[in-house]
């Protein structure tokens, strides 16, 4: 579909705008109707400064703003990343210590954040409230263009040295590095997947900005000076280097007038010199070798990653980017894809290497593939497998069904509207930003019809994709074979290097420099502890909070069918969701339920093997999967409702084949292919191991709460470190007997789950889709046998035995930072104290933990979370250089709430934070699915409205009462769990004295 002519463009939000028009200092360069996403795209340029602006106008009330700057570092000091943090530490109009985090408390935003990529930095937000939109835009614009960038903020967010004064007598005085970004990147560079991603860029782009670690290499970060940071801002954060984006239902003219008034009138055009050149292409392929830290206690055998990576097309060539996206899907997209299948069938590794696939985020795009958990010497064998597959495909041709399936997958995911992991308006911005920054056309990214038409013509004319395989892979000499190998001495050597570096710094300090370091520390502490007047920041009143909650009601429940129907506008997509109770599963099989879910749609059936099923799923659906949930039945405090959720989705034309796939999986799943089962076990284990450092705070919270009721115990069994321990009981499952036993367990789980009265379903889509789904369900011999009244949501509860002692544990793994969690028992959603506990969590996070753990302690984040479903209250830290100090902060939480000068205005801001989470909107498909599962766990819309209404009566007095009631020592059960490096944990135990953590190894 070609773009509509301007005469045919209709936009009720902006009725009087035309191409060429000059409005508030901007010229409208182009208007494009994007029918597939029901939007009008406006491209504009600011005449005086050259700032670019894209606006997507549609009916979405969740309006989005973002400003992005090309940031092109020339070293690995992390200047772009540290600048992203530091600009949010106060600005000209808003000279408070932390306006960004303060606005989290004063807003109903559905999203607020900032991102640093390899060659850009972005500041986006979304909100449904017009007043909130302009409040936030004012703060964001002032922060980005007019930040204070003072030296103390640089030291807090970037890096600094402080004295560690040793013992009470001052013996052993030394210097230590501190800083939020410094500690964040120490944590990031402990994670093999992060190291792999940085290494690929360094190896493939040695002559451009991508060779540098834009986040910052901890070994290099301390070289960055405050003066360099300020200079980087002056050149990069300028309208001439800025790309503005707005989205939603608000009028464009209002946005432009606001930006012109707040920013543009104060600047003139410059040449920021931020264009990224193409990487010069190599004449010969190369090899590269990098290392990552592995704990001394872990087995280094087969812990390498080896991949091949190529530079491919320019990011602005939308057709070639589409071609490579199709090739990625053909080669690696599912278990039957020839390159993925050959690599996995080799048995050399357990999963595809981190970074595998097509990456279209950089000026020159890249493609990579390989294996992880391989032996160091496997490089040549892996390279041979890859080239054998590519050569065979180029010579003999690609299966036409694989091509059709790949194109279908791209079509489906372009069409689907979701808000995961970001609001839809931000997802569209992230989709276009890379190409736009390098001179591409945003509308081409969002309207690929001409490229799809050309692709179909080229494929029909001959071996087009086969020729592209030769061009981009077989004959492309800009290729590297990269090995990432474990080094069990790396962490210790780095610690020694840092100690030596700091000792040398200490020896060179004169008296004046020592005094300055001490003075800086005192001034920074004073700033962090000072009570600020944040009244200059805009805010919303509680009256701005709408009383309603978003809800979705079924349009029909079928008598005699276990099916709910939701007729909703879903952009031509049909969603089928099902819930099954897991309480019938035998106790000895319960730990294996998550792996059963993982393998369910990947293992094959009695009629089709896993490769055939993978092809069918990709050809007809947007995905079919099963997941496990350890829920609590609302109104039954302390209960455990274990559920499995089956999810399938397809374009409306594919309802029949999608149903056929679901029916076959439920009725005929077959875990008898032991080789495939072994592959899946290896993939699953690898994903769990990667999760440890990525989501350490969540895992620590799970460990700290595992004895507080059957739902918490089951959640740890299914989704925590206990799940990894369960999988590791198999070690390296090479004996056929062990795999046969696992196969039998999984078949038993299937029989116990899919019994005749244990499943209920929901179909979501347009009227025609749900009608077809109801007909298909009634005619299905597999699905219609679930003889369940659709209005009966009562699945059996699980009476799971729980260990008695509260956790007080440390879990050792390969990481340079820690994740520290403390959980206490509280009350659930329907208790009168629940709204106060929600508000208390926001007060603690924003007024106490953020200051003590992030600003003072240098951790990436400190969190307080109240879970109203299971009635638990947790505090946690993320990428934290401290353990004992953080535990002391948790212990001081009650005293802070009781004695700190908290105001009723702080309570109001905390209520706004809770309401912003409640009010985050969902598109119809995901929203109806959530409503269906709320009904199953007994949470009504009236409960939700009542809870929201009760929030409005929370006061400082009631918050202090619940803080003393639930957080004071001795009043409730307390569990503590820390994930960190073994040496870090042992050092903490040395300080904890009479009550050390019980130490375990992950």
CSV table of N, CA and C in Angstrom, one decimal, residues 57-132:
chain,number,residue,atom,x,y,z
A,57,UNK,N,0.4,11.0,14.8
A,57,UNK,CA,-0.9,11.4,15.3
A,57,UNK,C,-1.9,10.3,15.2
A,58,UNK,N,-2.5,9.9,16.3
A,58,UNK,CA,-3.6,8.9,16.2
A,58,UNK,C,-4.5,9.1,17.4
A,59,UNK,N,-5.4,8.1,17.7
A,59,UNK,CA,-6.3,8.2,18.7
A,59,UNK,C,-5.9,7.7,20.1
A,60,UNK,N,-4.6,7.4,20.2
A,60,UNK,CA,-4.1,6.8,21.5
A,60,UNK,C,-4.0,7.9,22.5
A,61,UNK,N,-4.7,7.7,23.6
A,61,UNK,CA,-4.6,8.7,24.7
A,61,UNK,C,-3.3,8.6,25.5
A,62,UNK,N,-2.6,7.6,25.3
A,62,UNK,CA,-1.3,7.4,26.0
A,62,UNK,C,-0.2,8.1,25.2
A,63,UNK,N,-0.1,9.4,25.4
A,63,UNK,CA,0.8,10.3,24.6
A,63,UNK,C,2.3,10.1,25.0
A,64,UNK,N,3.1,10.2,24.0
A,64,UNK,CA,4.6,9.9,24.2
A,64,UNK,C,5.4,11.0,23.7
A,65,UNK,N,6.5,11.3,24.5
A,65,UNK,CA,7.5,12.3,24.0
A,65,UNK,C,8.9,11.6,24.2
A,66,UNK,N,9.8,12.0,23.3
A,66,UNK,CA,11.2,11.6,23.4
A,66,UNK,C,12.1,12.5,22.7
A,67,UNK,N,13.2,12.8,23.3
A,67,UNK,CA,14.3,13.5,22.5
A,67,UNK,C,15.5,12.7,22.6
A,68,UNK,N,16.1,12.5,21.4
A,68,UNK,CA,17.3,11.6,21.3
A,68,UNK,C,18.4,12.4,20.7
A,69,UNK,N,19.6,12.2,21.2
A,69,UNK,CA,20.8,12.8,20.7
A,69,UNK,C,21.8,11.8,20.1
A,70,UNK,N,22.4,12.1,19.0
A,70,UNK,CA,23.5,11.2,18.6
A,70,UNK,C,24.6,11.4,19.5
A,71,UNK,N,25.1,10.4,20.2
A,71,UNK,CA,26.2,10.5,21.1
A,71,UNK,C,27.3,9.5,20.6
A,72,UNK,N,28.4,10.0,20.3
A,72,UNK,CA,29.4,9.1,19.6
A,72,UNK,C,30.8,9.2,20.4
A,73,UNK,N,30.9,8.4,21.4
A,73,UNK,CA,32.1,8.4,22.3
A,73,UNK,C,33.3,8.0,21.5
A,74,UNK,N,34.5,8.5,21.8
A,74,UNK,CA,35.7,8.1,21.2
A,74,UNK,C,36.6,7.3,22.1
A,75,UNK,N,36.0,6.9,23.3
A,75,UNK,CA,36.8,6.1,24.2
A,75,UNK,C,35.8,5.3,25.1
A,76,UNK,N,36.2,4.5,26.0
A,76,UNK,CA,35.4,3.7,26.9
A,76,UNK,C,35.2,4.2,28.3
A,77,UNK,N,35.3,5.6,28.4
A,77,UNK,CA,35.2,6.2,29.7
A,77,UNK,C,33.7,6.2,30.2
A,78,UNK,N,32.8,5.9,29.3
A,78,UNK,CA,31.4,5.9,29.6
A,78,UNK,C,30.8,7.3,29.6
A,79,UNK,N,31.4,8.2,28.9
A,79,UNK,CA,31.0,9.6,29.0
A,79,UNK,C,29.5,9.8,28.6
A,80,UNK,N,29.0,9.1,27.6
A,80,UNK,CA,27.6,9.3,27.2
A,80,UNK,C,26.7,8.7,28.3
A,81,UNK,N,27.1,7.6,28.9
A,81,UNK,CA,26.3,7.0,29.9
A,81,UNK,C,26.2,7.8,31.2
A,82,UNK,N,27.4,8.3,31.6
A,82,UNK,CA,27.5,9.1,32.8
A,82,UNK,C,26.8,10.4,32.6
A,83,UNK,N,26.8,11.0,31.4
A,83,UNK,CA,26.1,12.2,31.1
A,83,UNK,C,24.6,12.0,31.2
A,84,UNK,N,24.1,10.8,30.7
A,84,UNK,CA,22.7,10.5,30.8
A,84,UNK,C,22.3,10.6,32.2
A,85,UNK,N,23.1,10.0,33.2
A,85,UNK,CA,22.7,10.1,34.6
A,85,UNK,C,22.8,11.5,35.1
A,86,UNK,N,23.9,12.2,34.7
A,86,UNK,CA,24.2,13.5,35.4
A,86,UNK,C,23.2,14.6,35.0
A,87,UNK,N,22.7,14.6,33.7
A,87,UNK,CA,21.8,15.7,33.3
A,87,UNK,C,20.5,15.6,34.1
A,88,UNK,N,20.2,14.4,34.7
A,88,UNK,CA,19.0,14.2,35.5
A,88,UNK,C,19.2,14.6,37.0
A,89,UNK,N,20.3,15.3,37.3
A,89,UNK,CA,20.6,15.7,38.7
A,89,UNK,C,20.4,17.2,38.9
A,90,UNK,N,19.5,17.8,38.3
A,90,UNK,CA,19.2,19.2,38.5
A,90,UNK,C,19.5,20.0,37.3
A,91,UNK,N,18.7,21.1,37.1
A,91,UNK,CA,18.8,21.9,35.9
A,91,UNK,C,18.5,23.3,36.2
A,92,UNK,N,18.6,24.2,35.2
A,92,UNK,CA,18.5,25.6,35.4
A,92,UNK,C,17.2,26.0,36.0
A,93,UNK,N,16.1,25.5,35.5
A,93,UNK,CA,14.8,25.8,36.0
A,93,UNK,C,14.4,25.0,37.2
A,94,UNK,N,14.9,23.8,37.3
A,94,UNK,CA,14.6,22.9,38.4
A,94,UNK,C,15.9,22.5,39.1
A,95,UNK,N,16.4,23.4,39.9
A,95,UNK,CA,17.8,23.1,40.6
A,95,UNK,C,17.7,22.3,41.8
A,96,UNK,N,16.8,21.2,41.8
A,96,UNK,CA,16.8,20.3,42.9
A,96,UNK,C,17.7,19.1,42.6
A,97,UNK,N,18.0,18.3,43.6
A,97,UNK,CA,19.1,17.3,43.5
A,97,UNK,C,18.7,16.3,42.4
A,98,UNK,N,17.5,15.9,42.3
A,98,UNK,CA,17.1,14.8,41.5
A,98,UNK,C,15.7,15.0,40.9
A,99,UNK,N,15.6,15.9,39.9
A,99,UNK,CA,14.2,16.2,39.4
A,99,UNK,C,13.6,15.0,38.7
A,100,UNK,N,14.4,14.2,38.1
A,100,UNK,CA,13.9,13.0,37.4
A,100,UNK,C,13.1,12.1,38.4
A,101,UNK,N,13.8,11.7,39.4
A,101,UNK,CA,13.2,10.8,40.4
A,101,UNK,C,12.1,11.5,41.2
A,102,UNK,N,12.3,12.8,41.4
A,102,UNK,CA,11.2,13.5,42.0
A,102,UNK,C,9.9,13.5,41.2
A,103,UNK,N,10.0,13.6,39.8
A,103,UNK,CA,8.9,13.6,39.0
A,103,UNK,C,8.2,12.2,38.9
A,104,UNK,N,8.9,11.1,39.2
A,104,UNK,CA,8.3,9.8,39.3
A,104,UNK,C,7.2,9.9,40.4
A,105,UNK,N,7.4,10.7,41.4
A,105,UNK,CA,6.5,10.8,42.5
A,105,UNK,C,5.3,11.8,42.2
A,106,UNK,N,5.5,12.7,41.3
A,106,UNK,CA,4.6,13.8,41.1
A,106,UNK,C,3.8,13.6,39.8
A,107,UNK,N,3.8,12.4,39.2
A,107,UNK,CA,3.3,12.2,37.9
A,107,UNK,C,2.4,11.0,37.8
A,108,UNK,N,1.6,10.9,36.8
A,108,UNK,CA,0.8,9.7,36.5
A,108,UNK,C,1.4,9.0,35.2
A,109,UNK,N,2.7,9.2,35.0
A,109,UNK,CA,3.3,8.7,33.8
A,109,UNK,C,3.1,7.1,33.8
A,110,UNK,N,3.0,6.7,32.6
A,110,UNK,CA,3.0,5.2,32.3
A,110,UNK,C,4.4,4.7,32.0
A,111,UNK,N,5.3,5.6,31.7
A,111,UNK,CA,6.7,5.2,31.5
A,111,UNK,C,7.6,6.5,31.6
A,112,UNK,N,8.7,6.4,32.3
A,112,UNK,CA,9.7,7.4,32.4
A,112,UNK,C,11.0,6.7,32.5
A,113,UNK,N,12.0,7.1,31.6
A,113,UNK,CA,13.3,6.5,31.7
A,113,UNK,C,14.3,7.3,30.8
A,114,UNK,N,15.5,6.8,30.8
A,114,UNK,CA,16.5,7.3,29.8
A,114,UNK,C,17.4,6.2,29.4
A,115,UNK,N,17.8,6.2,28.1
A,115,UNK,CA,18.6,5.1,27.6
A,115,UNK,C,19.9,5.6,27.0
A,116,UNK,N,20.9,4.8,27.1
A,116,UNK,CA,22.2,5.1,26.4
A,116,UNK,C,22.5,3.8,25.5
A,117,UNK,N,22.5,4.1,24.2
A,117,UNK,CA,22.9,3.0,23.3
A,117,UNK,C,24.3,3.2,22.8
A,118,UNK,N,24.7,2.5,21.7
A,118,UNK,CA,26.1,2.6,21.2
A,118,UNK,C,26.3,4.0,20.6
A,119,UNK,N,25.3,4.6,20.0
A,119,UNK,CA,25.5,5.8,19.3
A,119,UNK,C,24.4,6.8,19.5
A,120,UNK,N,23.5,6.6,20.5
A,120,UNK,CA,22.5,7.6,20.8
A,120,UNK,C,22.1,7.5,22.3
A,121,UNK,N,21.6,8.7,22.8
A,121,UNK,CA,21.0,8.7,24.1
A,121,UNK,C,19.6,9.3,24.0
A,122,UNK,N,18.7,8.6,24.7
A,122,UNK,CA,17.3,9.0,24.5
A,122,UNK,C,16.6,9.2,25.9
A,123,UNK,N,15.7,10.2,25.9
A,123,UNK,CA,14.9,10.6,27.1
A,123,UNK,C,13.4,10.5,26.7
A,124,UNK,N,12.8,9.4,27.0
A,124,UNK,CA,11.4,9.2,26.6
A,124,UNK,C,10.5,9.1,27.9
A,125,UNK,N,9.2,9.5,27.7
A,125,UNK,CA,8.2,9.2,28.7
A,125,UNK,C,6.8,9.1,28.0
A,126,UNK,N,5.8,8.5,28.7
A,126,UNK,CA,4.5,8.4,28.2
A,126,UNK,C,3.5,8.7,29.4
A,127,UNK,N,2.4,9.3,29.0
A,127,UNK,CA,1.4,9.5,30.1
A,127,UNK,C,0.0,9.7,29.4
A,128,UNK,N,-1.1,9.5,30.1
A,128,UNK,CA,-2.4,9.6,29.6
A,128,UNK,C,-3.0,11.0,29.9
A,129,UNK,N,-2.3,11.8,30.7
A,129,UNK,CA,-2.9,13.0,31.3
A,129,UNK,C,-2.2,14.2,30.6
A,130,UNK,N,-3.0,15.1,30.0
A,130,UNK,CA,-2.4,16.2,29.2
A,130,UNK,C,-1.6,17.1,30.1
A,131,UNK,N,-2.1,17.5,31.3
A,131,UNK,CA,-1.3,18.3,32.2
A,131,UNK,C,0.0,17.7,32.5
A,132,UNK,N,-0.1,16.4,32.8
A,132,UNK,CA,1.1,15.6,33.2
A,132,UNK,C,2.1,15.6,32.0
